[in-house]
Amino acid sequence: MSTNKYYGRRRRSSPLLPEGVDIIVESPPFEACSIMDKFLVYASSIIVVGSPIWFYGGIIYLFRKWRHYRELATAASAKTNNTTTSSNNYATSSGESSQESSKKQPPLSQEEIQQSSLDYEKYQRLAKRYCVALITVIVLSVWGPHRSRKVGEFLGVRKWRLWDAWLNYVGYTVLHDKGIEGQASESRTPRMNNPQVVDNDNDAILAFVPHGIFPFALAFSCLPQRGYEETWGVFRPVVATATKLFPLVRTFIAWMGGIDASRSAVSSALNLSDAVGIAPGGIAEMFETYPKSGFHRNDEAFRVRNGIFKLALKHNRPIVPIYCFGATKMLRRVQLPAFIENLSRILKISLCVFFGKLGLPIPFRQRLMYVMGKTIYPPLDIESGELDEQAQEMHHRFCDEIMRIFENNKDHYGWGNKSIRLV
């Protein structure tokens, strides 16, 4: 077996592709997306992508229902309990003046008392049901035994029919751009020429660019079995801490063995020799695109922080740059005031208004074409005192490679009039 798993995959050339680019996963035909596929995509989009709306809306609905029936039960109880007092007061009112007596309400009849008692029991029962439902939803959203990789494996989540529908919908395609044959590869030469260094691509950090409003590129590369089995293999996705606010999304991430985007959590996963995938642009990258002022419709942008390269140096891991064409076009966002963007960065949560088809959280049908570039290896001699400089050097090589594979493949994708920039 090849030491480099990407070179060991089934590969096909095409005269329509740029030189040095091979097909790893060929795009399914347009008609492969059936009516049932579209139904599954639309339904799951509303449920998963729209979960921030319906989940928290549901919590508010349950709380208001519980409070409403609790108030009705309290009123019915007070009405029943005051019946005896009202009867006594009415009986003693015969000695009072007629004007004062007219202000007294007559006592309730036996039927009215019985009805008030029944209303109290009914409202109390409904209040308890909504209270139990509210507590159950909150507890399961915060903690639950269902959030486990073993549960995901037991349910066979990666093999669900739903993911085939999604991959057909987005025309899932994977290419490998290894550069022009005979061209020196600065990213690989230092290690390939040293027989004492073992190729460690099986434990590479997979870096997916761009992030997009919703990280579809990262999701489809790790969740469906068909998405990774012929390409990069199983890996654990690194996700923002803010995903904990979206319980359903959080559950799927837990089933995939997701890693919190904190440096300590990622470092712990790398210590376990797990393959890791990340969208290094993060939340900040979402706002650095059209319709932001200074950007055109044909502008694509990406942002990469140095943290990922410092971790690669610390754990001696190579990084595989992967650009996903189309990831930024599946949803659109409304440009909000600048302070919202700043607040999002402080809170580390995406505060944005986005929409898809018909104004719903249903992604537009956009073909996703992944292009893997040349692997970026850490230097042979890693000096602790030069960590920042070496991380910066890896950062430059990574950004140059992303720009290269974008420019080399944009015509094939149909984006010949687009440009990309580092922000």
XYZ file of C-alpha atoms in Angstrom:
423
model
C 0.000 0.000 0.000
C 1.226 3.496 -0.818
C 2.611 5.461 2.092
C 0.542 8.408 0.882
C -3.115 7.476 1.016
C -4.118 10.174 -1.465
C -1.799 8.741 -4.126
C -3.098 5.252 -3.447
C -6.697 6.048 -4.421
C -8.358 5.195 -7.732
C -7.518 8.047 -10.097
C -8.634 9.113 -13.585
C -7.269 11.722 -15.946
C -9.305 13.863 -18.305
C -8.242 16.040 -21.261
C -10.762 18.616 -19.974
C -8.856 19.069 -16.722
C -5.766 21.234 -16.225
C -2.462 19.441 -16.515
C -1.487 17.620 -13.346
C -5.070 17.295 -12.080
C -6.681 13.882 -11.562
C -10.264 12.916 -10.768
C -10.669 11.043 -7.493
C -14.479 11.231 -7.209
C -16.371 12.019 -10.386
C -19.405 14.276 -10.263
C -22.745 12.418 -10.512
C -24.955 13.427 -13.494
C -27.412 16.260 -12.914
C -30.415 13.941 -13.233
C -29.021 11.681 -10.492
C -30.728 13.968 -7.987
C -34.251 12.545 -7.881
C -37.420 14.081 -6.482
C -36.946 11.988 -3.346
C -33.375 13.304 -3.027
C -34.627 16.888 -3.192
C -37.329 16.167 -0.640
C -34.747 14.732 1.780
C -32.449 17.708 1.239
C -35.208 20.283 1.742
C -36.624 18.563 4.828
C -33.245 18.015 6.492
C -32.197 21.605 5.708
C -35.197 23.024 7.500
C -34.643 20.646 10.425
C -30.848 20.930 10.753
C -29.787 24.233 9.189
C -32.923 25.923 10.518
C -32.564 24.386 13.980
C -31.562 27.683 15.670
C -34.990 29.054 14.727
C -37.311 26.169 15.492
C -35.402 24.848 18.532
C -35.282 28.072 20.508
C -38.705 29.003 19.176
C -39.943 25.664 20.532
C -38.432 26.340 23.946
C -40.148 29.744 24.072
C -43.432 28.129 22.987
C -43.248 25.443 25.711
C -42.349 28.015 28.371
C -45.228 30.296 27.429
C -47.687 27.377 27.397
C -46.490 26.223 30.823
C -46.809 29.727 32.251
C -50.258 30.198 30.674
C -51.734 26.988 32.113
C -50.076 27.560 35.454
C -51.795 30.972 35.702
C -55.141 29.435 34.701
C -54.716 26.700 37.322
C -53.868 29.313 39.962
C -56.945 31.348 39.053
C -59.221 28.279 39.120
C -57.803 27.240 42.493
C -58.330 30.695 43.949
C -61.883 30.744 42.637
C -62.680 27.398 44.288
C -60.953 28.211 47.599
C -62.774 31.515 47.940
C -66.209 29.920 47.509
C -66.699 29.179 51.222
C -65.514 32.597 52.281
C -67.769 34.258 49.713
C -70.778 32.250 50.931
C -70.194 33.267 54.560
C -69.728 36.887 53.624
C -72.912 36.866 51.560
C -74.896 35.251 54.392
C -73.824 37.940 56.897
C -74.501 40.803 54.517
C -78.214 40.943 55.426
C -77.449 43.404 58.268
C -75.592 45.801 55.990
C -77.033 48.598 53.947
C -78.548 47.742 50.586
C -75.818 49.779 48.818
C -73.006 47.782 50.436
C -74.860 44.522 49.929
C -75.201 45.147 46.216
C -71.442 45.213 45.917
C -71.174 41.660 47.268
C -71.146 38.844 44.724
C -73.495 35.945 45.335
C -71.854 32.613 46.189
C -71.121 30.117 43.428
C -73.577 27.365 42.761
C -72.635 23.745 43.343
C -72.274 23.202 39.606
C -69.938 26.200 39.272
C -67.839 24.973 42.179
C -67.540 21.548 40.591
C -66.621 23.085 37.210
C -63.940 25.250 38.827
C -62.468 22.175 40.474
C -62.425 20.309 37.152
C -60.814 23.301 35.421
C -58.134 23.449 38.080
C -57.279 19.758 37.623
C -57.226 20.132 33.826
C -54.998 23.227 33.831
C -52.718 21.726 36.463
C -52.311 18.579 34.372
C -51.530 20.552 31.199
C -49.072 22.789 33.071
C -47.214 19.706 34.335
C -47.038 18.199 30.837
C -45.558 21.344 29.325
C -43.172 21.676 32.272
C -41.922 18.096 31.814
C -41.568 18.637 28.053
C -39.621 21.861 28.610
C -37.263 20.313 31.169
C -36.734 17.224 28.977
C -35.832 19.288 25.910
C -33.414 21.479 27.871
C -31.722 18.527 29.610
C -31.314 16.588 26.350
C -29.958 19.693 24.626
C -27.312 20.156 27.321
C -26.509 16.558 28.103
C -27.590 13.190 26.861
C -26.221 9.666 26.443
C -27.226 9.832 22.760
C -24.245 12.112 22.080
C -21.565 9.496 21.609
C -19.475 8.201 18.717
C -20.585 4.692 19.654
C -24.226 5.693 19.224
C -23.387 7.115 15.826
C -21.664 3.874 14.843
C -24.587 1.818 16.171
C -27.062 3.865 14.124
C -24.858 3.637 11.035
C -25.166 7.400 10.585
C -22.515 7.642 7.874
C -24.431 5.177 5.677
C -27.819 6.875 5.823
C -29.685 7.340 2.550
C -29.934 11.029 3.414
C -26.255 11.649 2.643
C -26.497 10.099 -0.824
C -29.310 12.556 -1.508
C -27.123 15.456 -0.406
C -24.109 14.362 -2.461
C -26.315 14.013 -5.530
C -27.806 17.443 -4.823
C -24.401 19.170 -4.657
C -22.779 17.106 -7.421
C -19.995 16.027 -5.062
C -16.648 16.014 -6.915
C -13.063 15.567 -5.693
C -9.939 16.370 -7.703
C -6.267 16.153 -6.843
C -4.018 18.876 -8.230
C -0.501 17.566 -7.820
C 1.023 20.209 -10.067
C 2.620 19.962 -13.481
C 4.705 16.829 -13.931
C 8.367 17.508 -13.475
C 7.730 20.743 -11.621
C 9.566 20.934 -8.321
C 7.297 20.692 -5.331
C 8.662 22.817 -2.544
C 5.965 21.442 -0.254
C 7.190 17.833 -0.553
C 10.869 17.917 -1.482
C 12.411 18.253 2.009
C 10.795 15.064 3.284
C 10.758 12.993 0.105
C 14.521 13.401 -0.250
C 15.211 12.280 3.286
C 14.893 8.472 3.672
C 15.015 8.765 7.448
C 11.726 10.649 7.568
C 8.554 8.554 7.503
C 5.690 9.926 5.415
C 2.897 10.735 7.861
C 0.045 11.679 5.482
C -2.271 9.200 7.157
C -2.293 11.522 10.166
C -2.417 14.767 8.199
C -4.425 17.812 9.188
C -6.996 18.400 6.451
C -7.620 22.130 5.961
C -10.838 22.966 4.057
C -11.187 26.421 2.523
C -13.492 28.366 2.548
C -15.673 28.096 5.651
C -18.892 29.493 4.154
C -21.975 30.611 6.087
C -22.555 26.973 7.022
C -19.472 24.697 6.783
C -20.899 22.414 4.085
C -17.423 21.652 2.726
C -16.284 20.226 6.062
C -19.601 18.461 6.717
C -19.812 16.546 3.419
C -16.167 15.517 3.634
C -16.516 13.726 6.967
C -20.165 12.748 7.451
C -21.219 10.587 4.456
C -19.244 7.391 3.959
C -19.352 8.005 0.221
C -17.752 11.385 0.860
C -14.531 10.126 2.455
C -14.056 6.463 1.583
C -12.399 7.181 -1.795
C -10.571 10.300 -0.705
C -9.061 11.244 2.652
C -10.570 8.562 4.874
C -12.229 8.999 8.264
C -11.234 12.032 10.277
C -12.537 14.049 13.220
C -13.897 17.515 12.387
C -12.901 20.569 14.392
C -15.970 22.707 15.092
C -16.654 26.046 16.752
C -17.613 26.065 20.419
C -20.773 27.942 19.406
C -22.199 24.748 17.834
C -23.130 23.714 21.372
C -25.948 26.233 21.100
C -27.500 24.169 18.296
C -28.392 20.819 19.899
C -29.288 18.883 16.726
C -26.144 20.005 14.907
C -24.181 19.253 18.062
C -25.557 15.715 18.130
C -24.404 14.957 14.576
C -20.995 16.434 15.370
C -20.707 14.231 18.467
C -21.548 11.167 16.358
C -18.638 12.115 14.091
C -16.263 12.525 17.031
C -16.162 16.307 16.645
C -13.453 18.316 18.401
C -13.980 21.703 20.032
C -12.047 24.457 18.258
C -9.955 25.262 21.326
C -6.217 24.766 21.028
C -6.096 22.353 23.973
C -8.862 20.117 22.568
C -7.288 19.942 19.104
C -3.868 19.297 20.622
C -5.284 16.415 22.685
C -6.799 14.840 19.558
C -3.491 15.152 17.710
C -1.743 13.485 20.653
C -4.020 10.497 20.065
C -2.772 10.311 16.438
C -6.276 11.037 15.131
C -6.724 12.459 11.652
C -8.217 15.931 11.971
C -10.170 18.164 9.586
C -10.669 21.890 10.049
C -12.028 24.951 8.268
C -9.265 27.363 9.344
C -11.094 30.520 8.220
C -13.557 30.210 11.068
C -16.384 32.601 11.802
C -14.332 35.702 10.914
C -13.982 34.525 7.307
C -17.778 34.475 6.865
C -17.957 38.263 6.949
C -15.049 38.850 4.541
C -17.055 38.278 1.369
C -19.748 39.891 -0.720
C -22.033 41.730 0.168
C -19.501 43.412 2.463
C -18.319 46.816 1.271
C -15.198 46.528 -0.887
C -16.127 43.088 -2.251
C -17.606 42.255 -5.639
C -19.810 39.309 -6.567
C -16.851 37.754 -8.355
C -14.540 38.058 -5.354
C -13.694 34.995 -3.294
C -11.730 35.351 -0.080
C -10.146 33.150 2.543
C -8.545 33.677 5.909
C -6.110 31.393 7.724
C -4.802 31.930 11.224
C -1.402 30.761 12.443
C -2.747 28.525 15.218
C -3.199 25.521 12.941
C 0.437 25.706 11.780
C 1.782 25.975 15.310
C -0.121 22.807 16.178
C 1.221 21.117 13.033
C 4.753 21.989 14.110
C 4.180 20.898 17.699
C 2.834 17.502 16.648
C 4.933 17.155 13.488
C 1.863 16.847 11.261
C 1.606 17.710 7.558
C -1.291 19.836 6.327
C -3.317 19.056 3.208
C -4.812 22.224 1.634
C -8.262 21.636 0.109
C -10.289 24.284 -1.690
C -14.012 23.653 -2.131
C -15.461 25.516 -5.108
C -19.093 26.525 -4.572
C -19.147 26.370 -0.761
C -19.753 30.125 -0.447
C -22.719 30.121 -2.841
C -25.037 27.645 -1.131
C -26.499 30.279 1.192
C -26.615 34.066 1.044
C -26.410 36.525 3.866
C -27.678 40.023 4.591
C -25.025 42.620 5.334
C -25.511 43.831 8.914
C -23.913 46.796 10.720
C -20.200 46.502 11.484
C -20.729 46.225 15.241
C -22.582 42.910 14.700
C -19.494 41.507 13.009
C -17.292 42.687 15.876
C -19.702 41.220 18.407
C -19.628 37.885 16.559
C -15.857 37.749 16.826
C -15.918 38.572 20.522
C -18.600 35.976 21.309
C -17.154 33.500 18.766
C -20.587 32.881 17.294
C -21.940 33.785 13.867
C -24.572 36.484 14.268
C -25.829 36.769 10.708
C -29.065 36.687 8.749
C -28.866 34.121 5.963
C -31.298 32.579 3.517
C -31.547 30.052 0.724
C -34.309 28.966 -1.606
C -37.596 30.828 -1.124
C -36.023 32.679 1.792
C -35.799 29.426 3.767
C -32.655 27.758 5.172
C -32.589 25.472 2.113
C -29.258 25.718 0.255
C -29.238 26.697 -3.392
C -28.248 23.823 -5.638
C -24.560 24.433 -6.217
C -21.980 21.904 -7.362
C -19.230 21.368 -4.798
C -15.852 20.613 -6.318
C -13.089 19.798 -3.840
C -9.517 20.252 -5.058
C -6.687 18.840 -2.955
C -3.369 20.577 -3.343
C 0.154 19.504 -2.540
C 0.784 18.513 1.051
C 2.489 21.134 3.216
C 5.103 19.479 5.434
C 6.649 20.981 8.561
C 10.420 21.571 8.396
C 12.737 18.736 9.291
C 14.348 20.600 12.178
C 11.752 22.232 14.417
C 13.302 24.744 16.801
C 11.184 25.827 19.773
C 12.686 29.297 19.675
C 11.753 29.709 16.018
C 8.215 28.361 16.270
C 6.548 31.630 15.225
C 8.834 32.079 12.215
C 8.391 28.472 11.090
C 4.620 28.675 11.537
C 4.585 31.855 9.458
C 6.611 30.116 6.746
C 4.129 27.217 6.642
C 1.315 29.783 6.555
C 2.821 31.426 3.446
C 3.254 28.089 1.697
C -0.317 27.086 2.526
C -1.796 30.364 1.233
C 0.288 30.166 -1.949
C -0.964 26.626 -2.543
C -4.616 27.600 -2.014
C -4.231 30.433 -4.524
C -2.486 28.124 -6.984
C -5.162 25.438 -6.970
C -7.896 28.088 -7.181
C -6.358 29.787 -10.218
C -5.488 26.473 -11.841
C -8.989 24.994 -11.535
C -11.415 27.929 -11.615
C -11.896 27.761 -15.402
C -12.800 24.080 -15.207
C -15.402 24.896 -12.557
C -16.829 27.766 -14.573
C -15.452 30.562 -12.417
C -13.019 31.980 -14.961
C -14.127 35.523 -14.142
C -13.549 35.158 -10.401
C -10.538 36.069 -8.312
C -9.430 35.148 -4.829
C -7.631 37.076 -2.123
C -6.257 36.527 1.334
C -7.908 38.668 3.998
